[in-house]
Amino acid sequence: MKGCVIFTLLFCIFCTSFVLCTKYEPNWASLDSRPLPSWYDDRKIGIFIHWVLTIGQIFSMHQGLGELANSIRKKTNIHFGEKALPELYELVNKYKPDIVWSDGDWETTDVYWNATQFLAWLYNESPVKDTVAVNDRWGSNIRCKHGGFLNCNDKYNPGVLQKRKWENAMTLDKYSWGYRRNARLTDYLTMNDLLDTLAKTISCGGNLLVNIGPSSDGTIAPIFEERLRQLGQWLGVNGEAIYGSKPWSHQNDTITPNVWYTMQKATNAVYAIVLDWPKGNILSLGAPVYSSKTVVMMLGYQGNIPAKPGSKGGITLNIAPVPADKIPCKWAWVFKFVGLKN
Ligand SMILES: *[C@@H]1O[C@H](CO)[C@@H](O)[C@H](O)[C@H]1NC(C)=O
Ligand SMILES: *[C@@H]1O[C@H](CO)[C@@H](O)[C@H](O)[C@H]1NC(C)=O
């Protein structure tokens, strides 16, 4: 009897791990059923360091990128996947990355890249199977449809809530992913531009991937350093509206333009990211509904902001008592609401 129980137990352990091992099949329906690890959604912001060489290859999928690769593909039976795949396995096994961010997919289809076969291995057997997040650039026919989070096109920022987790991969230099010696100051995003992009992205359920291009000797240009430090400074004050947040019932305001909302998962507090300082220090918002329990704060500032019901519903804030030298940030102010009616 005892032996029998032990045998059954062992069999069950074996069978459970076997089932777990082959959980995901190498097809998109099965791969798309894998939940995106929650750390990815909570993290919200990433920095992309993009070393673009004028000649050469930047990442595995790029082994098959460009005109030369295309003509080789057409005229010979040399298969770039035969080179890219073993390198991808090696990269994952050796460096155990949190993210596998595929690119260069537009050259040809997922079938050519053996993408589903790789992802099934990544999700079932790899050393990062439970933690890794991947994007959607796994073939010219795949982006914006399948994979982990959706990048769709570069600088994708739809401005409305999306059903699936997505990422806005964008650059601080408006015209390049790599370093440009001939860039002008006006070619770089200002802090207002960057925070406008950030607010819109996070409100609509996206993550932001901020790209900078180091120079050929590996240095980071002071303009990139300044922008990243300013972003850090802004997040130091306003991070609770961003990290660990989720989209609210409204993404932007119904009355005042350039106001974007988030909600903190842990507390249900609602945040309004206000990109333009309100005229006359009076801010009228249509989306948050005032109740007698409503308390409003500005992040980084001690004390509450006087609030009352708006004339057509919503809420009106009177920011007048905030002295200029107590305003915590130079760009984009965040108001926190607790005890709203909605
Ligand atoms: C890619 O997939 C094809 C068909 O499933 C298979 O024959 C081939 O061996 C795979 N290539 C690699 C490098 O795994
Ligand atoms: C809110 O966002 C939508 C979609 O981006 C836009 O069409 C609308 O004009 C915005 N509303 C305001 C008040 O700015």
XYZ file of C-alpha atoms and ligand atoms in Angstrom:
370
model
C 0.000 0.000 0.000
C 2.744 2.440 1.111
C 4.760 1.728 -2.001
C 1.716 2.340 -4.079
C 1.079 5.781 -2.566
C 4.711 6.790 -3.059
C 4.554 5.571 -6.621
C 1.419 7.600 -7.309
C 2.964 10.684 -5.750
C 6.111 10.338 -7.828
C 4.026 9.758 -10.897
C 2.043 12.911 -10.187
C 5.159 15.010 -9.651
C 6.578 13.654 -12.873
C 3.371 14.228 -14.723
C 2.851 17.755 -13.346
C 6.322 18.858 -14.327
C 5.908 17.172 -17.675
C 2.658 19.039 -18.288
C 4.307 22.297 -17.155
C 7.268 21.656 -19.422
C 5.150 21.401 -22.512
C 2.668 24.060 -21.483
C 3.121 26.252 -24.557
C 2.944 24.945 -28.094
C 4.910 26.558 -30.922
C 1.870 28.382 -32.327
C 0.599 31.905 -31.644
C -2.710 30.912 -30.052
C -0.838 28.960 -27.402
C 2.042 31.439 -26.980
C -0.358 34.376 -26.649
C -2.126 32.584 -23.784
C 0.943 33.037 -21.571
C 0.342 35.887 -19.096
C 2.870 38.714 -19.321
C 4.935 38.674 -16.071
C 3.478 41.388 -13.804
C 6.861 43.040 -13.114
C 6.861 44.323 -16.669
C 3.635 46.310 -16.276
C 4.744 47.760 -12.925
C 8.114 48.905 -14.229
C 6.622 51.400 -16.740
C 9.842 53.033 -17.977
C 12.924 51.603 -19.628
C 16.050 53.116 -21.172
C 17.135 51.853 -24.564
C 20.826 52.283 -25.380
C 21.080 51.955 -29.090
C 24.473 51.586 -30.619
C 23.794 51.929 -34.320
C 26.777 51.114 -36.506
C 26.703 52.269 -40.098
C 27.977 48.902 -41.271
C 27.279 45.764 -39.323
C 24.654 44.070 -37.273
C 23.034 45.110 -34.028
C 21.032 42.122 -32.881
C 20.370 38.531 -33.718
C 17.428 39.009 -36.043
C 19.491 41.644 -37.836
C 21.813 38.896 -39.010
C 19.365 38.677 -41.864
C 18.748 42.380 -42.335
C 19.293 44.611 -45.311
C 19.669 44.387 -49.068
C 22.626 42.043 -49.030
C 20.747 39.656 -46.776
C 17.689 39.867 -49.015
C 19.542 39.006 -52.185
C 21.352 36.170 -50.455
C 17.996 34.889 -49.230
C 16.536 35.048 -52.723
C 19.461 33.550 -54.634
C 20.775 30.923 -52.268
C 19.439 28.552 -49.672
C 21.526 30.107 -46.920
C 19.188 30.438 -43.943
C 19.876 33.312 -41.564
C 17.677 31.708 -38.946
C 20.260 28.931 -38.760
C 22.661 31.527 -37.387
C 20.276 33.752 -35.464
C 18.527 30.980 -33.523
C 21.555 29.310 -31.920
C 22.789 32.769 -30.948
C 19.452 33.611 -29.336
C 19.514 30.368 -27.326
C 23.080 31.143 -26.278
C 22.220 34.735 -25.281
C 19.299 33.595 -23.145
C 21.174 30.709 -21.511
C 24.227 32.813 -20.784
C 22.782 36.185 -19.776
C 19.307 35.186 -18.505
C 17.686 38.412 -19.720
C 14.443 39.872 -18.334
C 13.413 40.973 -21.819
C 14.020 39.535 -25.267
C 13.350 42.490 -27.549
C 13.304 41.294 -31.139
C 13.708 43.658 -34.073
C 14.374 43.538 -37.805
C 11.296 41.330 -38.110
C 9.992 43.206 -41.157
C 12.456 41.453 -43.465
C 10.507 38.208 -43.539
C 7.939 36.076 -41.741
C 7.854 34.383 -38.350
C 8.102 31.004 -40.103
C 11.461 31.904 -41.596
C 12.791 33.011 -38.181
C 11.421 29.883 -36.423
C 9.971 32.411 -34.006
C 7.244 30.250 -32.461
C 9.700 27.415 -31.933
C 12.080 29.775 -30.110
C 9.322 31.295 -27.976
C 7.939 27.891 -26.995
C 11.413 26.975 -25.773
C 11.758 30.354 -24.033
C 8.427 29.940 -22.196
C 8.673 26.202 -21.454
C 12.293 25.353 -20.813
C 14.628 28.358 -20.748
C 16.216 29.519 -17.467
C 13.966 32.638 -17.603
C 10.735 30.843 -18.544
C 8.728 32.313 -15.640
C 10.109 35.844 -15.683
C 10.980 36.817 -19.237
C 8.938 39.342 -21.218
C 9.107 39.585 -25.004
C 7.850 42.054 -27.577
C 5.909 41.449 -30.789
C 8.474 41.839 -33.577
C 8.766 38.182 -34.505
C 8.033 38.386 -38.233
C 6.695 40.858 -40.793
C 3.201 39.388 -40.279
C 3.284 39.357 -36.464
C 3.869 42.836 -34.994
C 0.867 44.454 -33.286
C -0.820 41.013 -33.262
C 1.158 38.405 -31.342
C 3.875 38.019 -28.763
C 4.195 39.557 -25.289
C 3.803 43.329 -25.098
C 3.050 45.078 -28.389
C 5.506 47.591 -29.845
C 3.709 47.840 -33.177
C 5.586 50.593 -35.024
C 8.328 52.837 -33.670
C 6.977 55.649 -31.445
C 3.588 53.934 -31.281
C 1.345 56.058 -29.019
C -2.351 55.526 -29.849
C -3.815 58.042 -27.325
C -6.630 55.677 -26.329
C -6.743 52.721 -23.942
C -5.494 49.466 -25.507
C -6.728 45.962 -24.714
C -3.248 44.461 -24.528
C -0.101 45.611 -22.824
C 1.972 47.741 -25.199
C 5.195 49.714 -25.239
C 6.067 53.045 -26.843
C 9.651 52.690 -28.112
C 10.714 56.272 -28.792
C 13.872 58.329 -29.136
C 15.061 61.554 -27.472
C 16.563 62.531 -30.847
C 13.521 63.012 -33.093
C 15.395 61.851 -36.174
C 17.632 59.006 -35.103
C 17.985 55.957 -32.880
C 21.750 56.290 -32.962
C 24.154 59.108 -32.178
C 24.356 61.982 -34.693
C 27.260 64.422 -34.679
C 25.268 66.871 -36.797
C 22.158 67.016 -34.598
C 20.838 70.457 -33.617
C 19.440 71.345 -30.212
C 15.919 71.582 -31.648
C 16.193 67.964 -32.865
C 15.922 66.681 -29.286
C 12.713 66.315 -27.307
C 12.280 68.945 -24.601
C 11.184 67.889 -21.112
C 7.661 69.033 -21.995
C 7.699 66.847 -25.123
C 9.008 63.890 -23.142
C 6.489 64.243 -20.301
C 3.655 64.704 -22.786
C 4.661 61.391 -24.399
C 5.113 59.709 -21.010
C 1.741 60.826 -19.625
C -0.202 59.807 -22.720
C 1.588 56.451 -22.893
C 1.148 55.460 -19.239
C -2.501 56.618 -19.104
C -3.381 54.411 -22.039
C -1.777 51.311 -20.524
C 1.617 51.498 -22.242
C 5.201 51.351 -21.030
C 7.744 53.906 -22.242
C 11.078 52.854 -23.718
C 13.307 55.934 -23.950
C 16.094 55.550 -26.499
C 19.460 57.291 -26.512
C 22.368 56.728 -28.905
C 25.866 56.648 -27.421
C 28.748 57.970 -29.549
C 31.217 55.566 -31.202
C 33.545 55.790 -28.180
C 30.690 54.873 -25.837
C 30.086 58.273 -24.246
C 26.589 59.648 -23.602
C 26.126 63.173 -24.977
C 25.371 65.776 -22.240
C 21.961 66.522 -23.800
C 20.878 62.864 -23.292
C 22.348 62.854 -19.799
C 20.485 66.037 -18.914
C 17.160 64.728 -20.245
C 17.511 61.416 -18.369
C 18.466 63.201 -15.143
C 15.515 65.574 -15.520
C 13.231 62.613 -16.087
C 14.670 61.007 -12.945
C 14.133 64.218 -11.003
C 10.524 64.423 -12.198
C 9.916 60.774 -11.295
C 11.510 61.352 -7.892
C 8.627 63.739 -7.167
C 5.852 62.161 -9.230
C 6.774 58.467 -9.429
C 3.750 57.296 -7.422
C 1.519 58.372 -10.340
C 3.578 56.208 -12.698
C 5.165 53.131 -11.085
C 2.699 50.403 -10.171
C -0.148 52.393 -11.708
C -2.928 51.190 -13.973
C -5.237 53.012 -16.395
C -8.205 54.766 -14.790
C -11.773 54.854 -16.177
C -10.774 58.059 -18.062
C -7.479 58.400 -19.894
C -7.595 62.175 -20.455
C -9.807 64.948 -19.199
C -13.147 65.805 -20.791
C -12.816 69.602 -20.344
C -9.159 70.599 -20.072
C -6.784 69.394 -22.799
C -3.379 67.865 -21.982
C -4.447 66.299 -18.708
C -3.876 62.532 -18.437
C -5.004 60.183 -15.669
C -3.591 57.133 -13.914
C -4.685 55.119 -10.867
C -2.447 53.538 -8.232
C -3.127 49.787 -8.033
C -2.217 49.600 -4.342
C -4.423 52.473 -3.059
C -6.930 53.316 -5.842
C -5.797 56.966 -5.621
C -6.358 58.807 -8.927
C -3.679 61.062 -10.436
C -4.059 63.855 -12.981
C -0.857 64.662 -14.880
C -1.315 68.295 -15.907
C 0.992 69.340 -18.740
C 0.082 73.056 -18.862
C -0.040 75.208 -15.739
C -3.715 76.257 -15.468
C -4.602 79.827 -16.435
C -5.336 81.995 -13.381
C -4.318 79.047 -11.144
C -7.811 77.558 -11.475
C -8.009 74.026 -12.834
C -11.411 72.734 -14.021
C -11.535 69.014 -14.578
C -14.459 67.084 -16.001
C -13.490 63.493 -15.265
C -12.993 63.302 -11.448
C -16.305 63.657 -9.587
C -16.151 65.608 -6.308
C -17.588 64.171 -3.088
C -17.579 65.555 0.456
C -14.754 63.071 1.186
C -12.509 64.260 -1.660
C -8.983 65.334 -0.717
C -6.624 66.765 -3.364
C -2.843 67.060 -3.135
C -0.099 68.141 -5.486
C 2.768 65.643 -5.446
C 5.910 67.106 -3.899
C 3.991 69.861 -2.096
C 2.967 69.905 1.576
C -0.693 70.573 2.242
C -3.956 70.062 0.418
C -5.233 71.909 -2.634
C -8.634 73.571 -2.117
C -11.246 71.772 -4.236
C -14.970 72.177 -4.880
C -17.536 70.660 -7.249
C -17.268 71.997 -10.802
C -20.118 74.118 -12.197
C -20.993 71.338 -14.707
C -20.006 68.375 -12.540
C -16.371 67.331 -12.165
C -14.129 69.286 -9.842
C -12.495 72.710 -9.650
C -9.087 73.192 -8.008
C -7.844 76.497 -6.713
C -4.064 76.280 -6.849
C -3.546 79.953 -5.992
C -2.138 79.505 -2.468
C 0.931 77.607 -3.785
C 3.925 79.997 -3.747
C 6.100 79.809 -6.871
C 9.177 78.647 -4.915
C 7.216 75.751 -3.391
C 6.183 74.330 -6.753
C 7.982 70.993 -6.794
C 8.687 70.675 -10.518
C 9.288 72.805 -13.559
C 7.346 70.625 -15.938
C 4.035 68.746 -15.682
C 2.379 68.823 -12.266
C 0.581 65.880 -10.735
C -2.561 66.177 -8.623
C -3.590 63.254 -6.449
C -7.231 62.588 -5.648
C -8.550 60.399 -2.838
C -12.201 59.958 -1.922
C -13.622 60.780 -5.357
C -17.200 59.786 -6.128
C -15.985 57.834 -9.192
C 13.406 25.820 -37.994
O 12.195 25.144 -38.198
C 12.276 24.158 -39.221
C 10.866 23.637 -39.456
O 10.157 23.457 -38.256
C 13.256 23.085 -38.814
O 13.360 22.115 -39.838
C 14.624 23.739 -38.578
O 15.536 22.792 -38.102
C 14.521 24.875 -37.583
N 15.807 25.579 -37.500
C 16.495 25.731 -36.373
C 17.785 26.488 -36.483
O 16.118 25.287 -35.308
C -8.721 63.077 -25.150
O -8.004 62.179 -25.976
C -8.629 61.881 -27.208
C -7.835 60.805 -27.889
O -6.468 61.093 -27.933
C -8.764 63.151 -28.013
O -9.424 62.879 -29.230
C -9.517 64.205 -27.218
O -9.518 65.411 -27.918
C -8.887 64.411 -25.852
N -9.710 65.315 -25.056
C -9.284 66.523 -24.651
C -10.249 67.336 -23.845
O -8.160 66.942 -24.903
